Amino acid sequence: MSDSKNDIEEILTKVQQHELSIAAAQAKLKHYDDLGFAKIDLHRPQRQGFPEVIFGEGKTQEQIVSIINSLNHNNQTILVTRIDDDKAQHILSIYPTLEHHPTAQIVCTPIANINKSNNVASIISAGTSDIHIAEEAAITAEVMGVTVKRFYDVGVSGIHRLFENIDEIRASKVSVVVAGMEGALCSVISGLVNHPVYAIPTSIGYGANLAGVSTLLSMINSCAPGTSVLNIDNGFGGGYNAAQVINMLETN
């Protein structure tokens, strides 16, 4: 797959000089890989800065492996979200060099192999029950090249736990706040920092929590400026948005 003007000219020159067939040139210029059940967007790194991410839920093991094959063949970073243990073990039996993060339900390119940013993103959870969503955000950001600091179980019912870490949180360039129940933590943090805050409501809570709907509405109605709210349990979205902020700062 090619994108730049120079790359395109090189391909056309090779066709002209009979060093490359027309079919091979078309394959290089095509921006997606048609697998029949899926069309893999190979041009996404050029447009958005990161390859297509595989949403594992609802896909078969075979479909996920086929998509990984396509991305791997094109030297693209692998990130599979919402992957259960059975699917993860099947993938690792074929690609043993990939990493499985069970809490985050993610299979990905090894994080140790990815260069990390100088700027830091803080991933913050209100309670221990929110950690699986916070980890989805944290691992997503790390796979996208971000240095992450985790601050877990620092919710408003024990606010002193947050204040013990507030200087480190303030030193980061973006925060992702994950909370269930009434979701108050995002407003507290947004009122204490001068950087963007991405709030993720979780489905953690009792009856009137309505599987995260009451938390979502509470966060949307936050009076603290600088807060942007993601969908319920969308750790991936929070981590991705945080990574975009950090990577923009790194490139500038």
PDB file of C-alpha atoms in Angstrom:
ATOM      1  CA  MET A   1       0.000   0.000   0.000  1.00  0.00           C
ATOM      2  CA  SER A   2       1.335   3.398  -0.961  1.00  0.00           C
ATOM      3  CA  ASP A   3       0.354   6.974  -0.293  1.00  0.00           C
ATOM      4  CA  SER A   4       2.994   9.603  -1.048  1.00  0.00           C
ATOM      5  CA  LYS A   5       3.533  11.171  -4.476  1.00  0.00           C
ATOM      6  CA  ASN A   6       7.079   9.778  -4.662  1.00  0.00           C
ATOM      7  CA  ASP A   7       5.892   6.246  -3.888  1.00  0.00           C
ATOM      8  CA  ILE A   8       3.217   6.442  -6.580  1.00  0.00           C
ATOM      9  CA  GLU A   9       5.719   7.735  -9.139  1.00  0.00           C
ATOM     10  CA  GLU A  10       8.097   4.903  -8.239  1.00  0.00           C
ATOM     11  CA  ILE A  11       5.368   2.306  -8.784  1.00  0.00           C
ATOM     12  CA  LEU A  12       4.346   3.818 -12.138  1.00  0.00           C
ATOM     13  CA  THR A  13       7.981   3.975 -13.264  1.00  0.00           C
ATOM     14  CA  LYS A  14       8.432   0.290 -12.461  1.00  0.00           C
ATOM     15  CA  VAL A  15       5.330  -0.524 -14.501  1.00  0.00           C
ATOM     16  CA  GLN A  16       6.670   1.553 -17.398  1.00  0.00           C
ATOM     17  CA  GLN A  17      10.004  -0.274 -17.221  1.00  0.00           C
ATOM     18  CA  HIS A  18       8.247  -3.670 -17.024  1.00  0.00           C
ATOM     19  CA  GLU A  19       9.679  -4.295 -13.556  1.00  0.00           C
ATOM     20  CA  LEU A  20       6.204  -4.510 -12.028  1.00  0.00           C
ATOM     21  CA  SER A  21       3.002  -5.967 -13.432  1.00  0.00           C
ATOM     22  CA  ILE A  22      -0.175  -3.915 -13.669  1.00  0.00           C
ATOM     23  CA  ALA A  23      -1.883  -6.285 -11.219  1.00  0.00           C
ATOM     24  CA  ALA A  24       0.951  -5.898  -8.700  1.00  0.00           C
ATOM     25  CA  ALA A  25       0.834  -2.114  -9.092  1.00  0.00           C
ATOM     26  CA  GLN A  26      -2.916  -2.085  -8.487  1.00  0.00           C
ATOM     27  CA  ALA A  27      -2.416  -4.133  -5.327  1.00  0.00           C
ATOM     28  CA  LYS A  28       0.197  -1.665  -4.056  1.00  0.00           C
ATOM     29  CA  LEU A  29      -2.029   1.325  -4.784  1.00  0.00           C
ATOM     30  CA  LYS A  30      -5.194  -0.173  -3.296  1.00  0.00           C
ATOM     31  CA  HIS A  31      -5.973   1.249   0.122  1.00  0.00           C
ATOM     32  CA  TYR A  32      -7.841  -1.750   1.527  1.00  0.00           C
ATOM     33  CA  ASP A  33      -7.577  -5.528   1.647  1.00  0.00           C
ATOM     34  CA  ASP A  34     -10.850  -7.244   0.690  1.00  0.00           C
ATOM     35  CA  LEU A  35     -11.238 -10.414   2.759  1.00  0.00           C
ATOM     36  CA  GLY A  36     -14.839 -10.964   1.704  1.00  0.00           C
ATOM     37  CA  PHE A  37     -16.289 -10.650   5.209  1.00  0.00           C
ATOM     38  CA  ALA A  38     -14.229  -7.508   5.915  1.00  0.00           C
ATOM     39  CA  LYS A  39     -12.422  -4.770   4.007  1.00  0.00           C
ATOM     40  CA  ILE A  40      -9.293  -3.928   5.980  1.00  0.00           C
ATOM     41  CA  ASP A  41      -8.459  -0.222   5.874  1.00  0.00           C
ATOM     42  CA  LEU A  42      -4.717  -0.239   5.161  1.00  0.00           C
ATOM     43  CA  HIS A  43      -4.673   3.511   4.554  1.00  0.00           C
ATOM     44  CA  ARG A  44      -5.739   4.421   8.085  1.00  0.00           C
ATOM     45  CA  PRO A  45      -2.215   5.100   9.451  1.00  0.00           C
ATOM     46  CA  GLN A  46      -1.765   7.778   6.772  1.00  0.00           C
ATOM     47  CA  ARG A  47      -5.124   9.406   7.573  1.00  0.00           C
ATOM     48  CA  GLN A  48      -5.377   8.971  11.328  1.00  0.00           C
ATOM     49  CA  GLY A  49      -1.909   8.034  12.530  1.00  0.00           C
ATOM     50  CA  PHE A  50      -2.756   4.498  13.680  1.00  0.00           C
ATOM     51  CA  PRO A  51      -3.879   1.274  11.955  1.00  0.00           C
ATOM     52  CA  GLU A  52      -7.384  -0.146  11.986  1.00  0.00           C
ATOM     53  CA  VAL A  53      -8.272  -1.611  15.384  1.00  0.00           C
ATOM     54  CA  ILE A  54     -10.034  -4.984  15.537  1.00  0.00           C
ATOM     55  CA  PHE A  55     -13.190  -5.099  17.669  1.00  0.00           C
ATOM     56  CA  GLY A  56     -13.161  -8.736  18.779  1.00  0.00           C
ATOM     57  CA  GLU A  57     -16.690  -9.045  20.104  1.00  0.00           C
ATOM     58  CA  GLY A  58     -19.028 -10.618  17.547  1.00  0.00           C
ATOM     59  CA  LYS A  59     -16.224 -11.868  15.300  1.00  0.00           C
ATOM     60  CA  THR A  60     -15.166 -15.505  15.016  1.00  0.00           C
ATOM     61  CA  GLN A  61     -11.656 -16.658  15.867  1.00  0.00           C
ATOM     62  CA  GLU A  62     -11.004 -17.325  12.198  1.00  0.00           C
ATOM     63  CA  GLN A  63     -12.154 -13.858  11.151  1.00  0.00           C
ATOM     64  CA  ILE A  64      -9.934 -12.176  13.736  1.00  0.00           C
ATOM     65  CA  VAL A  65      -6.902 -14.223  12.682  1.00  0.00           C
ATOM     66  CA  SER A  66      -7.524 -13.372   9.010  1.00  0.00           C
ATOM     67  CA  ILE A  67      -7.640  -9.658   9.829  1.00  0.00           C
ATOM     68  CA  ILE A  68      -4.443  -9.961  11.887  1.00  0.00           C
ATOM     69  CA  ASN A  69      -2.818 -11.742   8.925  1.00  0.00           C
ATOM     70  CA  SER A  70      -3.681  -8.794   6.683  1.00  0.00           C
ATOM     71  CA  LEU A  71      -2.409  -6.154   9.107  1.00  0.00           C
ATOM     72  CA  ASN A  72       0.715  -8.149   9.909  1.00  0.00           C
ATOM     73  CA  HIS A  73       1.485  -8.653   6.203  1.00  0.00           C
ATOM     74  CA  ASN A  74       1.382  -4.865   5.821  1.00  0.00           C
ATOM     75  CA  ASN A  75       3.634  -4.279   8.859  1.00  0.00           C
ATOM     76  CA  GLN A  76       0.923  -2.595  10.910  1.00  0.00           C
ATOM     77  CA  THR A  77       0.539  -2.563  14.688  1.00  0.00           C
ATOM     78  CA  ILE A  78      -1.989  -5.073  16.043  1.00  0.00           C
ATOM     79  CA  LEU A  79      -4.654  -4.054  18.558  1.00  0.00           C
ATOM     80  CA  VAL A  80      -7.629  -6.345  19.207  1.00  0.00           C
ATOM     81  CA  THR A  81     -10.173  -5.163  21.792  1.00  0.00           C
ATOM     82  CA  ARG A  82     -13.040  -6.912  23.610  1.00  0.00           C
ATOM     83  CA  ILE A  83     -11.454 -10.321  23.188  1.00  0.00           C
ATOM     84  CA  ASP A  84     -12.442 -13.198  25.477  1.00  0.00           C
ATOM     85  CA  ASP A  85      -9.933 -15.720  26.830  1.00  0.00           C
ATOM     86  CA  ASP A  86     -10.824 -18.507  24.365  1.00  0.00           C
ATOM     87  CA  LYS A  87     -10.344 -16.265  21.333  1.00  0.00           C
ATOM     88  CA  ALA A  88      -7.175 -14.816  22.827  1.00  0.00           C
ATOM     89  CA  GLN A  89      -5.617 -18.246  23.361  1.00  0.00           C
ATOM     90  CA  HIS A  90      -6.486 -19.251  19.793  1.00  0.00           C
ATOM     91  CA  ILE A  91      -4.820 -16.098  18.440  1.00  0.00           C
ATOM     92  CA  LEU A  92      -1.721 -16.620  20.595  1.00  0.00           C
ATOM     93  CA  SER A  93      -1.395 -20.204  19.347  1.00  0.00           C
ATOM     94  CA  ILE A  94      -0.910 -18.740  15.854  1.00  0.00           C
ATOM     95  CA  TYR A  95       0.830 -15.494  16.808  1.00  0.00           C
ATOM     96  CA  PRO A  96       2.730 -16.313  20.027  1.00  0.00           C
ATOM     97  CA  THR A  97       4.648 -13.021  19.904  1.00  0.00           C
ATOM     98  CA  LEU A  98       1.475 -11.003  20.525  1.00  0.00           C
ATOM     99  CA  GLU A  99       0.515 -10.021  24.092  1.00  0.00           C
ATOM    100  CA  HIS A 100      -2.700 -10.844  25.925  1.00  0.00           C
ATOM    101  CA  HIS A 101      -3.950  -8.446  28.601  1.00  0.00           C
ATOM    102  CA  PRO A 102      -6.864 -10.324  30.220  1.00  0.00           C
ATOM    103  CA  THR A 103      -8.114  -7.508  32.460  1.00  0.00           C
ATOM    104  CA  ALA A 104      -8.324  -5.125  29.502  1.00  0.00           C
ATOM    105  CA  GLN A 105      -9.588  -7.898  27.175  1.00  0.00           C
ATOM    106  CA  ILE A 106      -6.936  -6.908  24.642  1.00  0.00           C
ATOM    107  CA  VAL A 107      -4.496  -8.768  22.396  1.00  0.00           C
ATOM    108  CA  CYS A 108      -1.832  -6.542  20.880  1.00  0.00           C
ATOM    109  CA  THR A 109       1.667  -5.965  19.594  1.00  0.00           C
ATOM    110  CA  PRO A 110       4.070  -6.233  22.581  1.00  0.00           C
ATOM    111  CA  ILE A 111       4.064  -2.904  24.390  1.00  0.00           C
ATOM    112  CA  ALA A 112       7.780  -3.173  25.198  1.00  0.00           C
ATOM    113  CA  ASN A 113       8.505  -3.049  21.450  1.00  0.00           C
ATOM    114  CA  ILE A 114       6.750   0.306  21.005  1.00  0.00           C
ATOM    115  CA  ASN A 115       8.564   3.620  21.442  1.00  0.00           C
ATOM    116  CA  LYS A 116       6.932   5.714  24.163  1.00  0.00           C
ATOM    117  CA  SER A 117       6.187   9.429  24.315  1.00  0.00           C
ATOM    118  CA  ASN A 118       7.941  11.987  26.491  1.00  0.00           C
ATOM    119  CA  ASN A 119       4.560  13.427  27.462  1.00  0.00           C
ATOM    120  CA  VAL A 120       2.383  11.473  29.879  1.00  0.00           C
ATOM    121  CA  ALA A 121      -1.292  10.503  30.005  1.00  0.00           C
ATOM    122  CA  SER A 122      -2.917   9.781  33.364  1.00  0.00           C
ATOM    123  CA  ILE A 123      -5.459   6.958  33.508  1.00  0.00           C
ATOM    124  CA  ILE A 124      -7.575   7.271  36.650  1.00  0.00           C
ATOM    125  CA  SER A 125     -10.248   4.978  38.053  1.00  0.00           C
ATOM    126  CA  ALA A 126     -12.718   5.852  40.777  1.00  0.00           C
ATOM    127  CA  GLY A 127     -13.023   2.297  42.081  1.00  0.00           C
ATOM    128  CA  THR A 128     -11.443  -1.121  41.770  1.00  0.00           C
ATOM    129  CA  SER A 129     -14.542  -2.322  39.905  1.00  0.00           C
ATOM    130  CA  ASP A 130     -13.760   0.219  37.162  1.00  0.00           C
ATOM    131  CA  ILE A 131     -10.220  -1.050  36.560  1.00  0.00           C
ATOM    132  CA  HIS A 132     -11.069  -3.326  33.624  1.00  0.00           C
ATOM    133  CA  ILE A 133     -12.308  -0.305  31.658  1.00  0.00           C
ATOM    134  CA  ALA A 134      -9.374   1.818  32.843  1.00  0.00           C
ATOM    135  CA  GLU A 135      -6.977  -0.897  31.686  1.00  0.00           C
ATOM    136  CA  GLU A 136      -8.621  -0.963  28.266  1.00  0.00           C
ATOM    137  CA  ALA A 137      -7.880   2.768  28.049  1.00  0.00           C
ATOM    138  CA  ALA A 138      -4.339   2.399  29.402  1.00  0.00           C
ATOM    139  CA  ILE A 139      -3.291  -0.486  27.137  1.00  0.00           C
ATOM    140  CA  THR A 140      -4.827   1.224  24.094  1.00  0.00           C
ATOM    141  CA  ALA A 141      -2.821   4.378  24.783  1.00  0.00           C
ATOM    142  CA  GLU A 142       0.380   2.402  25.386  1.00  0.00           C
ATOM    143  CA  VAL A 143       0.024   0.455  22.134  1.00  0.00           C
ATOM    144  CA  MET A 144      -0.346   3.842  20.424  1.00  0.00           C
ATOM    145  CA  GLY A 145       3.017   4.916  21.849  1.00  0.00           C
ATOM    146  CA  VAL A 146       1.962   6.852  24.939  1.00  0.00           C
ATOM    147  CA  THR A 147       3.651   6.850  28.329  1.00  0.00           C
ATOM    148  CA  VAL A 148       0.880   6.098  30.826  1.00  0.00           C
ATOM    149  CA  LYS A 149       0.622   6.566  34.579  1.00  0.00           C
ATOM    150  CA  ARG A 150      -2.138   4.706  36.398  1.00  0.00           C
ATOM    151  CA  PHE A 151      -4.011   6.018  39.438  1.00  0.00           C
ATOM    152  CA  TYR A 152      -6.603   3.464  40.506  1.00  0.00           C
ATOM    153  CA  ASP A 153      -9.231   3.434  43.266  1.00  0.00           C
ATOM    154  CA  VAL A 154      -9.034   7.158  44.049  1.00  0.00           C
ATOM    155  CA  GLY A 155     -12.769   7.941  43.993  1.00  0.00           C
ATOM    156  CA  VAL A 156     -14.610  10.702  45.815  1.00  0.00           C
ATOM    157  CA  SER A 157     -15.659   8.576  48.796  1.00  0.00           C
ATOM    158  CA  GLY A 158     -12.002   8.706  49.864  1.00  0.00           C
ATOM    159  CA  ILE A 159     -10.938  11.956  48.241  1.00  0.00           C
ATOM    160  CA  HIS A 160      -7.656  12.097  50.195  1.00  0.00           C
ATOM    161  CA  ARG A 161      -6.418   9.232  47.994  1.00  0.00           C
ATOM    162  CA  LEU A 162      -6.745  11.494  44.965  1.00  0.00           C
ATOM    163  CA  PHE A 163      -5.028  14.454  46.614  1.00  0.00           C
ATOM    164  CA  GLU A 164      -1.987  12.314  47.419  1.00  0.00           C
ATOM    165  CA  ASN A 165      -1.487  11.907  43.648  1.00  0.00           C
ATOM    166  CA  ILE A 166      -2.775  15.217  42.306  1.00  0.00           C
ATOM    167  CA  ASP A 167       0.656  16.734  41.563  1.00  0.00           C
ATOM    168  CA  GLU A 168       1.553  13.816  39.285  1.00  0.00           C
ATOM    169  CA  ILE A 169      -1.835  14.003  37.587  1.00  0.00           C
ATOM    170  CA  ARG A 170      -1.423  17.744  37.027  1.00  0.00           C
ATOM    171  CA  ALA A 171       1.977  17.119  35.429  1.00  0.00           C
ATOM    172  CA  SER A 172       0.434  14.962  32.696  1.00  0.00           C
ATOM    173  CA  LYS A 173      -0.904  16.416  29.430  1.00  0.00           C
ATOM    174  CA  VAL A 174      -4.242  14.589  29.365  1.00  0.00           C
ATOM    175  CA  SER A 175      -6.296  12.529  31.802  1.00  0.00           C
ATOM    176  CA  VAL A 176      -8.785   9.729  31.283  1.00  0.00           C
ATOM    177  CA  VAL A 177     -11.166   9.389  34.230  1.00  0.00           C
ATOM    178  CA  VAL A 178     -13.135   6.152  34.584  1.00  0.00           C
ATOM    179  CA  ALA A 179     -15.998   6.058  37.073  1.00  0.00           C
ATOM    180  CA  GLY A 180     -19.319   4.385  37.765  1.00  0.00           C
ATOM    181  CA  MET A 181     -21.945   5.171  40.412  1.00  0.00           C
ATOM    182  CA  GLU A 182     -22.616   8.951  40.295  1.00  0.00           C
ATOM    183  CA  GLY A 183     -19.471   9.633  38.220  1.00  0.00           C
ATOM    184  CA  ALA A 184     -18.404  12.650  40.276  1.00  0.00           C
ATOM    185  CA  LEU A 185     -14.664  12.024  39.982  1.00  0.00           C
ATOM    186  CA  CYS A 186     -14.382  13.502  36.485  1.00  0.00           C
ATOM    187  CA  SER A 187     -15.760  16.870  37.641  1.00  0.00           C
ATOM    188  CA  VAL A 188     -13.396  16.936  40.609  1.00  0.00           C
ATOM    189  CA  ILE A 189     -10.342  16.252  38.449  1.00  0.00           C
ATOM    190  CA  SER A 190     -11.421  18.645  35.680  1.00  0.00           C
ATOM    191  CA  GLY A 191     -11.611  21.390  38.293  1.00  0.00           C
ATOM    192  CA  LEU A 192      -8.039  20.714  39.430  1.00  0.00           C
ATOM    193  CA  VAL A 193      -6.060  20.371  36.167  1.00  0.00           C
ATOM    194  CA  ASN A 194      -5.318  22.568  33.144  1.00  0.00           C
ATOM    195  CA  HIS A 195      -5.362  19.827  30.502  1.00  0.00           C
ATOM    196  CA  PRO A 196      -8.121  17.925  28.647  1.00  0.00           C
ATOM    197  CA  VAL A 197     -10.072  15.330  30.616  1.00  0.00           C
ATOM    198  CA  TYR A 198     -11.846  12.421  28.934  1.00  0.00           C
ATOM    199  CA  ALA A 199     -14.545  10.964  31.171  1.00  0.00           C
ATOM    200  CA  ILE A 200     -15.702   7.373  30.751  1.00  0.00           C
ATOM    201  CA  PRO A 201     -18.891   6.354  32.569  1.00  0.00           C
ATOM    202  CA  THR A 202     -18.991   2.688  33.521  1.00  0.00           C
ATOM    203  CA  SER A 203     -21.917   0.354  34.028  1.00  0.00           C
ATOM    204  CA  ILE A 204     -20.829  -0.212  37.643  1.00  0.00           C
ATOM    205  CA  GLY A 205     -23.513   0.641  40.189  1.00  0.00           C
ATOM    206  CA  TYR A 206     -26.779  -0.373  41.805  1.00  0.00           C
ATOM    207  CA  GLY A 207     -30.342  -0.351  40.393  1.00  0.00           C
ATOM    208  CA  ALA A 208     -30.917   3.290  39.473  1.00  0.00           C
ATOM    209  CA  ASN A 209     -27.472   3.404  37.903  1.00  0.00           C
ATOM    210  CA  LEU A 210     -29.330   1.945  34.892  1.00  0.00           C
ATOM    211  CA  ALA A 211     -26.231   0.118  33.592  1.00  0.00           C
ATOM    212  CA  GLY A 212     -24.250   3.344  33.406  1.00  0.00           C
ATOM    213  CA  VAL A 213     -26.917   5.665  32.001  1.00  0.00           C
ATOM    214  CA  SER A 214     -27.190   7.717  35.194  1.00  0.00           C
ATOM    215  CA  THR A 215     -23.380   8.023  35.314  1.00  0.00           C
ATOM    216  CA  LEU A 216     -23.323   9.125  31.678  1.00  0.00           C
ATOM    217  CA  LEU A 217     -25.963  11.802  32.293  1.00  0.00           C
ATOM    218  CA  SER A 218     -24.130  13.022  35.389  1.00  0.00           C
ATOM    219  CA  MET A 219     -20.849  13.374  33.483  1.00  0.00           C
ATOM    220  CA  ILE A 220     -22.504  15.112  30.526  1.00  0.00           C
ATOM    221  CA  ASN A 221     -23.933  17.650  32.976  1.00  0.00           C
ATOM    222  CA  SER A 222     -20.579  18.354  34.615  1.00  0.00           C
ATOM    223  CA  CYS A 223     -20.066  22.024  35.433  1.00  0.00           C
ATOM    224  CA  ALA A 224     -16.277  21.659  35.148  1.00  0.00           C
ATOM    225  CA  PRO A 225     -14.984  22.922  31.776  1.00  0.00           C
ATOM    226  CA  GLY A 226     -12.528  20.838  29.792  1.00  0.00           C
ATOM    227  CA  THR A 227     -14.447  17.585  30.229  1.00  0.00           C
ATOM    228  CA  SER A 228     -15.378  15.436  27.226  1.00  0.00           C
ATOM    229  CA  VAL A 229     -17.535  12.366  27.825  1.00  0.00           C
ATOM    230  CA  LEU A 230     -17.192   9.008  26.069  1.00  0.00           C
ATOM    231  CA  ASN A 231     -19.767   6.248  25.744  1.00  0.00           C
ATOM    232  CA  ILE A 232     -20.504   3.854  28.606  1.00  0.00           C
ATOM    233  CA  ASP A 233     -17.621   1.412  29.241  1.00  0.00           C
ATOM    234  CA  ASN A 234     -15.705   2.783  26.229  1.00  0.00           C
ATOM    235  CA  GLY A 235     -12.184   2.470  27.597  1.00  0.00           C
ATOM    236  CA  PHE A 236     -10.810   2.077  24.085  1.00  0.00           C
ATOM    237  CA  GLY A 237     -12.254   5.433  23.015  1.00  0.00           C
ATOM    238  CA  GLY A 238     -10.778   7.215  26.020  1.00  0.00           C
ATOM    239  CA  GLY A 239      -7.339   5.712  25.490  1.00  0.00           C
ATOM    240  CA  TYR A 240      -7.433   6.462  21.759  1.00  0.00           C
ATOM    241  CA  ASN A 241      -8.427  10.104  22.301  1.00  0.00           C
ATOM    242  CA  ALA A 242      -5.729  10.564  24.930  1.00  0.00           C
ATOM    243  CA  ALA A 243      -3.154   9.091  22.548  1.00  0.00           C
ATOM    244  CA  GLN A 244      -4.181  11.506  19.804  1.00  0.00           C
ATOM    245  CA  VAL A 245      -3.569  14.440  22.158  1.00  0.00           C
ATOM    246  CA  ILE A 246      -0.172  13.129  23.266  1.00  0.00           C
ATOM    247  CA  ASN A 247       0.995  12.151  19.787  1.00  0.00           C
ATOM    248  CA  MET A 248       0.009  15.571  18.433  1.00  0.00           C
ATOM    249  CA  LEU A 249       2.155  17.194  21.131  1.00  0.00           C
ATOM    250  CA  GLU A 250       5.054  14.863  20.313  1.00  0.00           C
ATOM    251  CA  THR A 251       4.990  15.633  16.585  1.00  0.00           C
ATOM    252  CA  ASN A 252       4.752  19.384  17.194  1.00  0.00           C
TER     253      ASN A 252
END
